Coordinates of C-alpha atoms in Angstrom, one line a residue:
M16 CA -0.7 200.0 75.6
A17 CA -1.7 197.3 77.4
G18 CA -0.6 194.2 75.2
H19 CA -3.1 192.3 74.4
L20 CA -6.5 194.4 73.8
A21 CA -10.2 193.8 75.2
P22 CA -12.6 191.6 73.4
H23 CA -15.3 194.3 72.7
L24 CA -12.8 196.8 71.4
S25 CA -11.2 197.3 67.7
H26 CA -8.3 199.0 66.0
K27 CA -10.5 199.4 63.5
S28 CA -12.7 202.5 65.3
A29 CA -11.8 205.5 66.6
L30 CA -13.4 208.2 68.2
V31 CA -11.5 211.5 66.6
L32 CA -11.8 215.6 65.5
L33 CA -11.3 215.8 62.3
P34 CA -10.0 219.2 61.1
S35 CA -11.5 221.5 58.5
S36 CA -10.6 220.9 54.8
L37 CA -9.8 225.0 55.0
I38 CA -6.3 223.6 56.4
T39 CA -5.9 220.0 55.2
P40 CA -2.9 220.9 52.5
P41 CA -0.1 221.6 54.9
I42 CA -1.4 218.7 57.0
E43 CA -1.9 216.5 53.7
T44 CA 1.5 217.7 51.7
I45 CA 3.7 216.6 54.4
R46 CA 1.7 213.7 55.6
R47 CA 1.6 212.2 52.6
V48 CA 5.9 212.0 52.1
N49 CA 6.5 211.0 55.9
D50 CA 3.5 209.5 57.9
K51 CA 3.0 205.5 57.0
H52 CA -0.6 205.8 58.2
F53 CA -0.7 208.5 56.2
A54 CA -3.3 205.7 52.6
R55 CA -5.2 204.7 56.1
W56 CA -5.8 207.0 58.5
P57 CA -7.1 210.9 57.4
P58 CA -5.6 214.3 59.8
H59 CA -6.3 213.7 63.2
I60 CA -6.6 213.7 66.5
N61 CA -7.5 210.3 68.7
L62 CA -10.2 211.0 71.4
I63 CA -10.0 207.4 72.5
Y64 CA -8.7 204.9 69.8
P65 CA -8.1 202.0 70.0
F66 CA -12.8 202.9 70.6
L67 CA -15.5 200.0 69.9
P68 CA -16.9 198.2 67.2
H69 CA -20.6 199.3 66.7
Q70 CA -23.0 202.2 67.0
I71 CA -22.9 204.5 70.1
K72 CA -24.1 207.7 69.5
A73 CA -26.3 208.1 72.1
R74 CA -23.7 207.6 75.0
I75 CA -21.4 210.5 73.3
Q76 CA -24.1 213.0 72.8
N77 CA -24.2 212.3 76.5
A78 CA -20.9 212.8 77.1
V79 CA -20.6 215.6 75.3
K80 CA -24.3 217.5 76.4
A81 CA -22.6 219.9 77.9
K82 CA -19.8 221.1 76.1
R83 CA -19.3 223.3 73.4
P84 CA -18.1 223.9 70.1
F85 CA -14.8 226.0 70.6
H86 CA -11.8 227.4 68.1
V87 CA -7.6 225.8 68.2
A88 CA -4.3 226.5 66.0
L89 CA -2.7 224.0 65.7
S90 CA 0.3 224.9 66.0
A91 CA 3.9 223.6 64.4
A92 CA 6.2 226.6 66.0
P93 CA 7.7 224.0 66.8
P94 CA 5.6 220.7 66.3
G95 CA 6.2 218.5 69.2
T96 CA 7.5 215.2 69.0
F97 CA 7.1 211.4 70.5
S98 CA 10.4 209.0 71.3
H99 CA 9.2 205.7 71.1
S100 CA 12.4 205.0 70.8
K101 CA 16.5 205.9 70.1
R102 CA 14.6 205.2 66.4
S103 CA 11.4 206.2 66.3
K104 CA 9.9 209.1 66.6
T105 CA 6.2 211.3 66.1
V106 CA 6.1 214.5 65.3
W107 CA 3.5 216.1 65.8
L108 CA 1.3 220.1 65.9
A109 CA 0.0 220.6 68.9
P110 CA -3.1 221.5 69.3
S111 CA -3.7 225.0 71.5
P112 CA -5.0 226.1 73.8
A113 CA -5.1 222.0 74.4
D114 CA -7.2 222.5 77.3
A115 CA -10.8 222.2 75.7
I116 CA -9.6 219.3 74.6
Q117 CA -8.4 217.6 77.1
H118 CA -11.8 218.5 79.1
L119 CA -13.9 217.3 76.2
Q120 CA -11.7 214.2 76.3
A121 CA -12.4 213.3 79.6
A122 CA -15.6 213.8 79.7
L123 CA -16.0 211.4 77.1
Q124 CA -13.4 208.8 78.4
A125 CA -15.0 208.9 81.8
E126 CA -18.3 208.0 79.5
F127 CA -16.6 205.0 77.7
S128 CA -14.0 204.5 80.9
E129 CA -14.3 200.8 78.8
C130 CA -12.0 201.9 76.4
D131 CA -8.9 202.4 79.1
S132 CA -6.5 199.8 76.8
D133 CA -3.8 203.2 76.4
S134 CA -2.6 204.2 79.9
R135 CA -0.9 206.6 78.4
P136 CA -1.7 210.9 79.7
F137 CA -4.1 212.3 77.0
T138 CA -2.0 214.5 74.3
P139 CA -4.1 215.8 71.9
H140 CA -2.0 215.7 68.9
L141 CA -2.4 215.8 64.8
S142 CA 0.8 212.8 64.1
V143 CA 3.0 214.7 60.4
G144 CA 4.9 211.8 60.2
Q145 CA 8.2 210.1 61.8
A146 CA 11.8 209.9 61.2
H147 CA 14.0 207.4 62.4
S148 CA 16.7 209.7 64.7
D149 CA 16.2 213.5 67.0
A150 CA 18.1 214.2 64.1
A151 CA 16.1 213.3 61.3
A152 CA 12.6 214.5 63.3
L153 CA 14.4 217.8 63.7
K154 CA 14.6 218.1 59.6
L155 CA 11.1 216.7 59.4
G156 CA 9.0 219.9 62.2
T157 CA 11.3 222.8 60.6
E158 CA 10.1 221.1 57.0
V159 CA 6.5 221.5 59.2
K160 CA 6.8 224.9 60.3
K161 CA 8.4 226.2 56.8
I162 CA 4.6 224.6 54.6
V163 CA 2.0 225.9 57.1
S164 CA 4.2 229.0 57.3
D165 CA 3.5 228.8 53.0
H166 CA 0.0 227.6 53.2
L167 CA -0.7 230.5 55.6
N168 CA 1.9 233.1 53.8
D169 CA -1.2 235.6 53.8
G170 CA 0.2 238.3 56.4
D171 CA -1.2 236.3 59.7
Q172 CA -0.6 237.2 62.6
N173 CA 1.2 233.5 63.8
P174 CA 2.2 232.2 60.6
S175 CA 3.1 228.9 61.7
A176 CA -0.4 227.8 63.3
L177 CA -3.2 226.7 61.7
D178 CA -6.8 227.3 63.2
W179 CA -9.7 225.5 63.6
Y180 CA -13.1 225.6 64.9
V181 CA -13.7 222.3 66.3
D182 CA -17.6 221.7 66.5
K183 CA -18.2 218.2 66.0
I184 CA -16.4 215.0 66.6
F185 CA -16.6 211.8 64.8
V186 CA -16.5 208.4 64.9
I187 CA -14.5 206.9 62.4
E188 CA -14.2 203.5 61.0
R189 CA -12.6 201.5 58.6
K190 CA -13.0 197.7 56.7
G191 CA -10.0 195.4 57.6
Y192 CA -6.1 196.0 59.3
H193 CA -5.3 198.0 56.4
G194 CA -9.1 199.9 55.1
R195 CA -8.4 203.3 54.9
F196 CA -10.8 205.4 58.9
Q197 CA -14.0 206.8 57.1
V198 CA -16.1 208.9 58.9
V199 CA -19.7 207.3 59.8
D200 CA -20.9 209.6 62.5
A201 CA -20.8 213.2 63.5
I202 CA -21.8 214.2 66.7
E203 CA -22.7 218.7 66.8
L204 CA -20.9 220.2 70.2
Q205 CA -23.7 222.3 71.9
T206 CA -24.0 225.0 70.9
E207 CA -26.3 226.5 72.9

């Protein structure tokens, strides 16, 4: 990420996917204890962050006009990990298949090319917590898999993946740095 944020971008705005409320209970159980950003962020997959601080619905609709809804499974078998340093890890659920989200993000990034502060390759993920070591990340990963499996204890074929039908994208914003992000707009993916 760039060290200095361009003036047209805002850390108070993001373009995201929000999982269905049917699958958020186990995610929130994990995040409540393990995610230092729990109070500020809902469970989400960032598509573009930081984003623009004003209404841009027409541009989003233009970017996704050819995108159809799709199914995604958030896999906890095993969860993924980003290593920021020796003592800083982020544990996350991996969406599968990832290509539909990657194509959606690429279309949005092409439309919003001015939102280019993050030069890292896009990795779709839903963060569930942070850990201070590889061992702690592994322990958290085991806990994540158990909580998700317990939630899905219904004979499901894949008891460690939370299924979700993605049919809209959301603009979320917060007031102030410590405020909680709230949905300010929802844009439906095209169904025909």
